[in-house]
Short mmCIF file of C-alpha atoms and ligand atoms in Angstrom, two decimals:
data_model
loop_
_atom_site.label_atom_id
_atom_site.label_comp_id
_atom_site.label_asym_id
_atom_site.label_seq_id
_atom_site.Cartn_x
_atom_site.Cartn_y
_atom_site.Cartn_z
CA MET P 1 -12.86 17.03 12.92
CA GLU P 2 -10.30 18.80 15.00
CA THR P 3 -7.66 21.22 14.48
CA ALA P 4 -5.17 23.54 15.79
CA GLU P 5 -4.06 27.09 15.86
CA LEU P 6 -0.50 27.22 16.47
CA THR P 7 -0.77 30.45 18.59
CA GLN P 8 -2.36 28.40 21.30
CA THR P 9 0.32 26.18 22.51
CA LYS P 10 0.23 26.44 26.43
CA PRO P 11 3.51 26.61 28.00
CA ALA P 12 4.05 23.46 30.18
CA SER P 13 3.43 23.66 33.75
CA ASP P 14 5.63 21.89 36.17
CA GLU P 15 3.24 19.21 36.80
CA ALA P 16 2.86 18.84 32.86
CA LYS P 17 6.90 18.34 32.78
CA ASP P 18 7.22 14.98 31.20
CA PHE P 19 6.84 12.51 33.78
CA LEU P 20 5.47 10.22 31.01
CA PRO P 21 8.32 10.29 28.33
CA LEU P 22 6.69 8.59 25.25
CA ASN P 23 8.69 7.37 22.03
CA GLY P 24 5.81 7.27 19.79
CA THR P 25 2.78 4.79 18.96
CA ASP P 26 4.09 1.11 19.57
CA TYR P 27 0.67 -0.69 18.15
CA ILE P 28 -2.96 -0.15 17.71
CA GLU P 29 -5.14 -3.69 18.58
CA LEU P 30 -8.59 -3.75 17.17
CA TYR P 31 -10.85 -6.39 18.40
CA VAL P 32 -12.48 -7.74 15.27
CA ALA P 33 -14.96 -10.76 14.30
CA ASN P 34 -12.55 -12.10 12.00
CA ALA P 35 -8.99 -11.57 12.70
CA LEU P 36 -7.65 -13.48 9.47
CA GLN P 37 -10.05 -11.70 6.81
CA SER P 38 -9.40 -8.32 8.49
CA ALA P 39 -5.50 -8.90 8.17
CA HIS P 40 -6.42 -9.76 4.76
CA TYR P 41 -8.22 -6.58 4.19
CA PHE P 42 -5.38 -4.22 5.78
CA GLN P 43 -3.14 -6.24 3.49
CA THR P 44 -4.92 -5.99 0.30
CA ALA P 45 -6.85 -2.70 0.66
CA PHE P 46 -4.43 -0.39 2.64
CA GLY P 47 -1.14 -2.15 1.76
CA PHE P 48 0.04 -3.38 5.12
CA GLN P 49 2.59 -6.33 5.25
CA PRO P 50 2.35 -9.29 7.21
CA LEU P 51 4.36 -9.51 10.51
CA ALA P 52 3.43 -11.79 13.11
CA HIS P 53 0.62 -14.41 14.45
CA ALA P 54 -0.26 -15.73 17.59
CA GLY P 55 -3.10 -18.48 18.20
CA LEU P 56 -3.54 -21.78 18.83
CA GLU P 57 -0.22 -22.88 16.98
CA THR P 58 1.47 -20.81 19.45
CA GLY P 59 0.02 -21.91 22.69
CA TRP P 60 -2.94 -19.52 23.04
CA ARG P 61 -6.17 -21.18 23.83
CA ASP P 62 -8.74 -18.28 23.85
CA ARG P 63 -7.91 -15.94 20.87
CA GLU P 64 -5.63 -15.26 17.72
CA SER P 65 -4.02 -12.38 16.53
CA TYR P 66 -2.38 -11.26 13.23
CA VAL P 67 0.00 -8.16 13.15
CA VAL P 68 0.42 -6.20 10.01
CA VAL P 69 3.01 -3.43 9.56
CA GLN P 70 3.45 -0.49 7.38
CA GLY P 71 6.39 2.00 8.02
CA LYS P 72 6.06 2.79 11.69
CA ILE P 73 2.30 1.55 11.79
CA ARG P 74 1.67 -1.87 13.51
CA LEU P 75 -2.07 -3.18 13.58
CA VAL P 76 -2.96 -6.08 15.60
CA LEU P 77 -6.11 -7.81 14.70
CA THR P 78 -7.57 -9.74 17.46
CA SER P 79 -10.71 -12.44 17.54
CA PRO P 80 -11.67 -14.79 20.18
CA LEU P 81 -11.54 -18.55 19.92
CA HIS P 82 -14.81 -19.65 21.81
CA GLY P 83 -17.78 -17.57 23.24
CA GLY P 84 -17.98 -15.70 26.53
CA THR P 85 -14.88 -13.79 26.22
CA ASP P 86 -14.04 -10.20 27.12
CA ILE P 87 -13.20 -9.75 23.50
CA GLY P 88 -16.40 -11.21 22.26
CA GLN P 89 -18.42 -9.00 24.32
CA HIS P 90 -16.30 -5.68 23.03
CA ILE P 91 -17.24 -6.95 19.74
CA ASP P 92 -20.93 -7.46 20.33
CA LYS P 93 -21.10 -4.20 21.86
CA HIS P 94 -19.03 -1.82 19.45
CA GLY P 95 -18.37 -3.87 16.59
CA ASP P 96 -15.09 -4.14 15.13
CA GLY P 97 -13.09 -1.33 16.93
CA VAL P 98 -10.02 0.02 18.62
CA ARG P 99 -9.23 -1.67 22.17
CA VAL P 100 -5.75 -0.59 22.71
CA VAL P 101 -3.62 2.23 21.62
CA ALA P 102 -0.18 0.94 22.66
CA LEU P 103 2.33 3.45 23.66
CA TRP P 104 6.25 3.00 23.33
CA VAL P 105 8.22 3.92 26.47
CA ASP P 106 11.41 3.08 28.24
CA ASP P 107 10.01 1.98 31.62
CA ALA P 108 6.70 0.76 31.35
CA THR P 109 6.85 0.15 35.23
CA LYS P 110 7.41 3.85 35.87
CA ALA P 111 4.76 4.86 33.25
CA TYR P 112 2.25 2.86 35.10
CA GLU P 113 3.31 4.24 38.70
CA GLU P 114 3.17 7.55 37.44
CA THR P 115 -0.22 7.66 35.78
CA THR P 116 -1.95 5.43 38.32
CA GLN P 117 -0.53 7.72 41.05
CA ARG P 118 -2.33 10.70 39.43
CA GLY P 119 -5.65 8.74 38.87
CA ALA P 120 -5.61 6.43 36.16
CA ILE P 121 -7.68 3.52 36.65
CA PRO P 122 -5.34 0.32 36.21
CA PHE P 123 -5.60 -2.10 33.48
CA MET P 124 -2.77 -4.18 33.49
CA ALA P 125 -0.11 -3.97 36.40
CA PRO P 126 3.64 -4.13 35.03
CA THR P 127 4.18 -7.63 33.48
CA ARG P 128 7.43 -9.13 32.17
CA GLU P 129 6.84 -10.95 29.07
CA VAL P 130 9.50 -13.54 28.44
CA ASP P 131 10.46 -15.69 25.46
CA ALA P 132 13.86 -16.98 23.54
CA ASP P 133 14.08 -13.37 21.80
CA GLY P 134 14.50 -11.84 25.63
CA PHE P 135 11.51 -9.80 27.23
CA VAL P 136 9.25 -6.79 27.20
CA VAL P 137 7.51 -5.36 30.04
CA ARG P 138 4.02 -4.20 29.35
CA SER P 139 1.56 -2.16 31.69
CA GLY P 140 -1.74 -0.49 31.16
CA ILE P 141 -4.52 2.01 31.82
CA HIS P 142 -7.98 2.68 31.13
CA THR P 143 -8.93 5.83 29.02
CA TYR P 144 -12.53 6.91 27.80
CA GLY P 145 -15.08 4.26 27.09
CA ASP P 146 -13.59 0.69 26.69
CA THR P 147 -10.32 1.96 25.27
CA VAL P 148 -6.94 1.28 26.94
CA HIS P 149 -3.45 2.38 26.73
CA VAL P 150 -0.80 0.00 27.11
CA PHE P 151 3.01 1.17 27.69
CA VAL P 152 5.19 -1.19 26.31
CA GLU P 153 8.80 -1.21 27.26
CA ARG P 154 10.88 -3.45 24.63
CA SER P 155 14.56 -2.44 24.82
CA GLN P 156 15.74 -5.93 25.73
CA PHE P 157 13.56 -7.70 22.99
CA GLY P 158 14.93 -8.59 19.76
CA GLY P 159 11.76 -10.77 18.53
CA ILE P 160 9.26 -10.11 15.67
CA PHE P 161 6.71 -8.38 17.74
CA LEU P 162 6.04 -9.36 21.42
CA PRO P 163 7.08 -12.71 23.06
CA GLY P 164 4.74 -15.38 22.12
CA TYR P 165 4.51 -14.05 18.50
CA LYS P 166 6.10 -16.10 15.42
CA THR P 167 6.67 -14.64 12.19
CA TRP P 168 3.38 -14.63 9.77
CA GLU P 169 4.62 -15.35 6.29
CA PRO P 170 1.41 -15.55 3.70
CA GLU P 171 2.28 -16.24 0.11
CA HIS P 172 -0.07 -12.73 -0.55
CA HIS P 173 2.29 -9.74 -0.57
CA PRO P 174 0.15 -6.76 -1.94
CA ASP P 175 2.55 -3.63 -2.24
CA ASP P 176 2.44 -1.07 0.54
CA VAL P 177 1.07 2.58 -0.42
CA GLY P 178 3.50 4.58 1.24
CA LEU P 179 2.18 5.11 4.72
CA ASN P 180 4.71 6.13 7.26
CA TYR P 181 3.48 6.66 10.77
CA VAL P 182 0.40 7.51 12.87
CA ASP P 183 0.05 11.22 12.73
CA HIS P 184 -2.74 11.29 15.29
CA MET P 185 -5.85 9.24 16.86
CA VAL P 186 -9.05 11.04 17.58
CA GLY P 187 -11.45 9.99 20.31
CA ASN P 188 -15.04 10.71 20.38
CA VAL P 189 -16.78 11.19 23.92
CA GLY P 190 -19.96 11.73 25.13
CA TRP P 191 -21.86 14.85 25.72
CA ASN P 192 -20.09 17.16 28.27
CA GLU P 193 -17.17 14.95 28.51
CA MET P 194 -14.85 16.58 26.67
CA ASN P 195 -12.89 18.35 29.55
CA THR P 196 -13.00 15.46 31.71
CA TRP P 197 -10.76 13.61 29.25
CA VAL P 198 -8.67 16.60 28.35
CA ASN P 199 -7.83 16.86 32.34
CA PHE P 200 -7.24 13.26 32.21
CA TYR P 201 -4.53 13.74 29.49
CA ALA P 202 -3.23 17.08 31.07
CA ASN P 203 -3.21 15.89 34.74
CA VAL P 204 -2.81 11.72 34.45
CA MET P 205 -0.32 11.77 31.29
CA GLY P 206 0.86 15.12 31.36
CA PHE P 207 -0.08 16.35 27.94
CA ASN P 208 -0.54 19.65 26.80
CA GLN P 209 -3.56 21.06 24.97
CA LEU P 210 -2.51 22.39 21.52
CA VAL P 211 -5.79 23.97 20.75
CA SER P 212 -9.76 23.97 21.15
CA PHE P 213 -12.52 24.30 18.95
CA ASP P 214 -15.90 25.12 20.02
CA ASP P 215 -19.28 24.49 18.04
CA LYS P 216 -18.78 27.99 16.20
CA ASP P 217 -15.73 26.42 14.58
CA ILE P 218 -16.89 22.98 13.81
CA SER P 219 -20.50 23.22 12.69
CA THR P 220 -22.46 23.73 9.62
CA ASP P 221 -26.02 24.77 9.14
CA TYR P 222 -27.05 21.47 10.63
CA THR P 223 -24.61 19.88 12.92
CA ALA P 224 -21.81 20.57 15.10
CA LEU P 225 -19.07 19.05 17.51
CA MET P 226 -16.25 20.56 19.90
CA SER P 227 -12.66 19.47 20.14
CA LYS P 228 -9.65 19.82 21.73
CA VAL P 229 -6.30 18.56 20.83
CA MET P 230 -4.00 17.03 23.46
CA SER P 231 -0.18 16.27 22.76
CA ASN P 232 2.58 14.82 24.82
CA GLY P 233 5.73 16.48 25.69
CA ASN P 234 7.70 15.90 22.70
CA GLY P 235 4.74 16.22 20.20
CA ARG P 236 4.94 12.44 18.90
CA ILE P 237 1.47 11.93 20.46
CA LYS P 238 -1.59 13.83 19.49
CA PHE P 239 -4.74 12.91 20.61
CA PRO P 240 -7.73 15.08 19.61
CA ILE P 241 -11.00 14.62 21.88
CA ASN P 242 -14.35 15.44 20.31
CA GLU P 243 -17.85 15.55 21.78
CA PRO P 244 -21.10 16.16 20.11
CA ALA P 245 -22.67 19.79 20.00
CA GLU P 246 -26.18 20.75 19.40
CA GLY P 247 -27.25 21.65 15.86
CA LYS P 248 -30.62 21.54 13.87
CA LYS P 249 -29.89 17.65 13.22
CA LYS P 250 -27.61 14.95 14.93
CA SER P 251 -24.04 15.46 15.64
CA GLN P 252 -21.77 12.91 13.56
CA VAL P 253 -20.04 12.52 17.05
CA GLU P 254 -23.47 11.56 18.31
CA GLU P 255 -24.34 9.01 15.64
CA TYR P 256 -20.94 7.27 16.45
CA LEU P 257 -21.63 7.22 20.14
CA ASP P 258 -24.76 5.46 19.28
CA PHE P 259 -23.39 2.84 16.74
CA TYR P 260 -20.05 2.39 19.04
CA GLY P 261 -22.14 2.03 22.02
CA GLY P 262 -20.24 4.90 23.92
CA PRO P 263 -16.84 6.66 23.46
CA GLY P 264 -14.18 5.16 21.58
CA ILE P 265 -11.40 5.86 18.84
CA GLN P 266 -13.19 7.66 15.89
CA HIS P 267 -10.34 8.08 13.31
CA ILE P 268 -6.56 6.88 12.59
CA ALA P 269 -4.83 9.37 10.80
CA VAL P 270 -1.83 8.08 9.05
CA ALA P 271 1.05 10.00 7.22
CA THR P 272 2.42 9.52 3.96
CA ASP P 273 5.13 11.50 1.85
CA ASP P 274 2.94 11.27 -1.27
CA ILE P 275 -0.67 11.64 -0.82
CA VAL P 276 -1.51 11.38 -4.49
CA LYS P 277 0.30 8.22 -5.26
CA THR P 278 -1.14 7.18 -1.85
CA VAL P 279 -4.72 7.99 -2.60
CA THR P 280 -4.35 6.74 -6.21
CA GLU P 281 -3.40 3.44 -5.05
CA LEU P 282 -5.70 3.09 -2.20
CA ARG P 283 -8.76 4.05 -4.73
CA ASN P 284 -7.37 1.47 -7.10
CA ARG P 285 -8.21 -1.02 -4.16
CA SER P 286 -11.36 -0.04 -3.67
CA VAL P 287 -10.68 1.90 -0.46
CA ALA P 288 -13.79 4.37 -0.29
CA PHE P 289 -13.34 8.05 0.49
CA LEU P 290 -15.79 10.77 1.56
CA LYS P 291 -16.31 13.46 -1.31
CA VAL P 292 -16.54 16.98 -1.26
CA PRO P 293 -18.31 19.02 -3.69
CA ASP P 294 -16.58 19.88 -7.05
CA ALA P 295 -17.13 23.14 -6.29
CA TYR P 296 -14.46 23.12 -3.39
CA TYR P 297 -11.38 23.26 -5.95
CA ASP P 298 -12.88 25.91 -8.14
CA ASP P 299 -11.34 28.59 -5.70
CA LEU P 300 -8.87 26.55 -4.02
CA LEU P 301 -5.82 28.20 -4.50
CA ASP P 302 -7.07 31.59 -3.81
CA ARG P 303 -7.55 30.25 -0.47
CA VAL P 304 -4.36 28.28 0.07
CA GLY P 305 -1.83 30.02 -2.26
CA HIS P 306 0.63 28.18 -4.33
CA ILE P 307 0.94 24.27 -3.72
CA ASP P 308 3.18 21.96 -5.48
CA GLU P 309 0.36 19.42 -6.41
CA GLU P 310 -1.60 19.52 -9.61
CA ILE P 311 -4.63 20.60 -8.58
CA ASN P 312 -6.35 18.37 -11.20
CA ALA P 313 -4.94 15.45 -9.46
CA LEU P 314 -6.46 16.54 -6.01
CA ARG P 315 -9.64 16.97 -7.67
CA SER P 316 -10.08 14.11 -9.19
CA LEU P 317 -9.03 12.00 -6.07
CA GLY P 318 -10.77 14.15 -3.73
CA ILE P 319 -7.98 15.28 -1.66
CA LEU P 320 -8.11 18.49 0.38
CA VAL P 321 -5.67 21.26 1.14
CA ASP P 322 -5.46 23.79 4.04
CA ARG P 323 -2.62 26.34 4.91
CA ASP P 324 -1.60 27.53 8.31
CA ASP P 325 1.07 29.84 9.30
CA GLU P 326 4.02 27.04 8.79
CA GLY P 327 2.93 25.51 5.65
CA TYR P 328 0.28 23.68 4.13
CA LEU P 329 -1.20 19.91 4.50
CA LEU P 330 -3.14 17.55 2.16
CA GLN P 331 -5.56 15.39 3.74
CA ILE P 332 -8.65 12.90 2.75
CA PHE P 333 -10.84 10.71 5.09
CA THR P 334 -12.05 7.23 4.03
CA LYS P 335 -15.89 6.18 4.86
CA PRO P 336 -15.98 3.79 7.99
CA VAL P 337 -14.00 0.54 7.20
CA GLY P 338 -16.69 -1.53 8.88
CA PRO P 339 -20.57 -2.17 8.60
CA ARG P 340 -21.19 0.51 11.42
CA PRO P 341 -20.58 4.47 10.79
CA THR P 342 -17.81 4.56 13.63
CA LEU P 343 -13.97 3.90 12.62
CA PHE P 344 -12.32 5.37 9.92
CA PHE P 345 -9.15 6.46 8.53
CA GLU P 346 -7.68 9.83 7.62
CA ILE P 347 -4.65 9.83 5.01
CA ILE P 348 -2.57 12.98 5.80
CA GLN P 349 0.76 14.54 3.95
CA ARG P 350 2.28 17.42 5.97
CA LYS P 351 4.05 20.05 4.08
CA GLY P 352 5.13 22.49 7.19
CA ALA P 353 1.62 22.84 8.50
CA LYS P 354 1.34 21.56 12.11
CA SER P 355 -2.45 21.94 12.03
CA PHE P 356 -5.36 19.51 11.43
CA GLY P 357 -7.44 20.98 8.55
CA LYS P 358 -9.67 23.81 10.10
CA GLY P 359 -10.09 25.48 6.78
CA ASN P 360 -11.83 22.03 5.26
CA PHE P 361 -14.17 21.30 8.30
CA LYS P 362 -17.15 22.90 6.61
CA ALA P 363 -16.82 20.87 3.15
CA LEU P 364 -16.22 17.89 5.22
CA PHE P 365 -19.15 18.04 7.71
CA GLU P 366 -21.42 18.57 4.51
CA ALA P 367 -19.82 15.52 3.02
CA ILE P 368 -20.24 13.68 6.26
CA GLU P 369 -24.01 14.96 6.71
CA HIS P 370 -24.50 13.36 3.05
CA GLU P 371 -23.40 10.08 4.11
CA GLN P 372 -25.52 10.29 7.50
CA GLU P 373 -28.54 11.21 5.38
CA LEU P 374 -28.02 8.21 3.01
CA ARG P 375 -27.66 6.00 6.29
CA GLY P 376 -30.84 7.75 7.69
CA THR P 377 -28.99 8.77 10.78
CA LEU P 378 -28.98 12.40 10.31
FE1 FE2 A 401 -7.74 13.85 11.86
#
C-alpha cells in the first residue's frame, strides 16, 4: 500500500503556501450500475445511514443518486436512467467506481481559479446551485484517469445535502459500525506516472509530499509497487499515489489498471475509534477481508511493543498493527467490493501513529498475491 516515514515531511515552499485551503472531504461519488442496491449494500454491510435522494421524483431526468452517511463520511451512489450517458460509459469502462472526490472549501470560485491557473484541466466552472434551503457553489477539476475533484462551498446552505436533493427515509436502518471520517484515499496511476501526479498535487493543489516508497520498500519476492503520499496544508486530506513496479509477477497496481481500464481510486481508508468492535460488526455482516498468515501474530508484540488490544481478538479478526515514532495504528483491508479486483476499503484506527503501516506491507502483499493467484491474474 502506501506509508509515511515521519522524518521526511518537506517544509512548505512559498508556492505550497495554502492557496487552496481545504476543510475536509465533502463527499465521495461512485458511479454504479444500480444505485438503489448499492445504497442498500453500504447501509446493510457497512452501517451507513440513509441521508438524501434525487431522481425522477425530484425533477432529474437522466440519473438518480442516493446519499448515505456515517460520521463525517458521505457516499453518493449514482446511476444513469437511460442509455448513452457519460455515467453509463464510465460504468462500462471502469465498473462501479469512484468518479468524484469532493473537497469542502470556503470559496469554490477561488479554488477553481487557483488550480486552473496552475494548469488543472477544468471539469466544472464555478456553478451556483439554489433551492429553498439556500445555495452552494461547486466547481471542479480533472485529476488522474476519469477521476475528478469537485470543490464544494456550502456555508450558505442549510439543506440535507445539496440543492435538489430530498431527505431519504427508508424503513431499513441498520446500526452504524463506528466509522468516523475518511483518513486517506489512494490513487493507482500508470507506469512511470507517479511523479506526474505527485507534481500535479504539489504544483496545482499546493500539497506537500509526506514520504516516498520505492519498490524495495513495497515488494515481496514476486510483486512490487512504488508510492508517494501527498497531503494538503492542514493534513486533513491525504492522497497516496501508487504506480506499478517490475517484479517477477504482475504488480497488484497493474492488475487494478487492467480491470479498471486505467488510473483511479484504489482504496478508501476510513477511521474508527474501536477497530475491534467495527471489524467484528463488519464481519458479522459478511464484509470480506484480506487474511494474513496466522504466523503474523506469533511475534507481533516483539515487533510493535505494548498495545492496548487483546492480541487474540486481533488474530481472530485479522487486524494488523504497526508502530512509528509517535504511536501505533491498527488496520485491515477488505476484499474488493465489486466484481472487478479494483476498489476496496481500509479500516484504520490511529493511536498516535501518523504513518500508513509500512511494517505490514510484506504480509499484506503476500495476502494480495494469494488473492491474485485465485483470480488467475498473478
Ligand atoms: Fe491505505
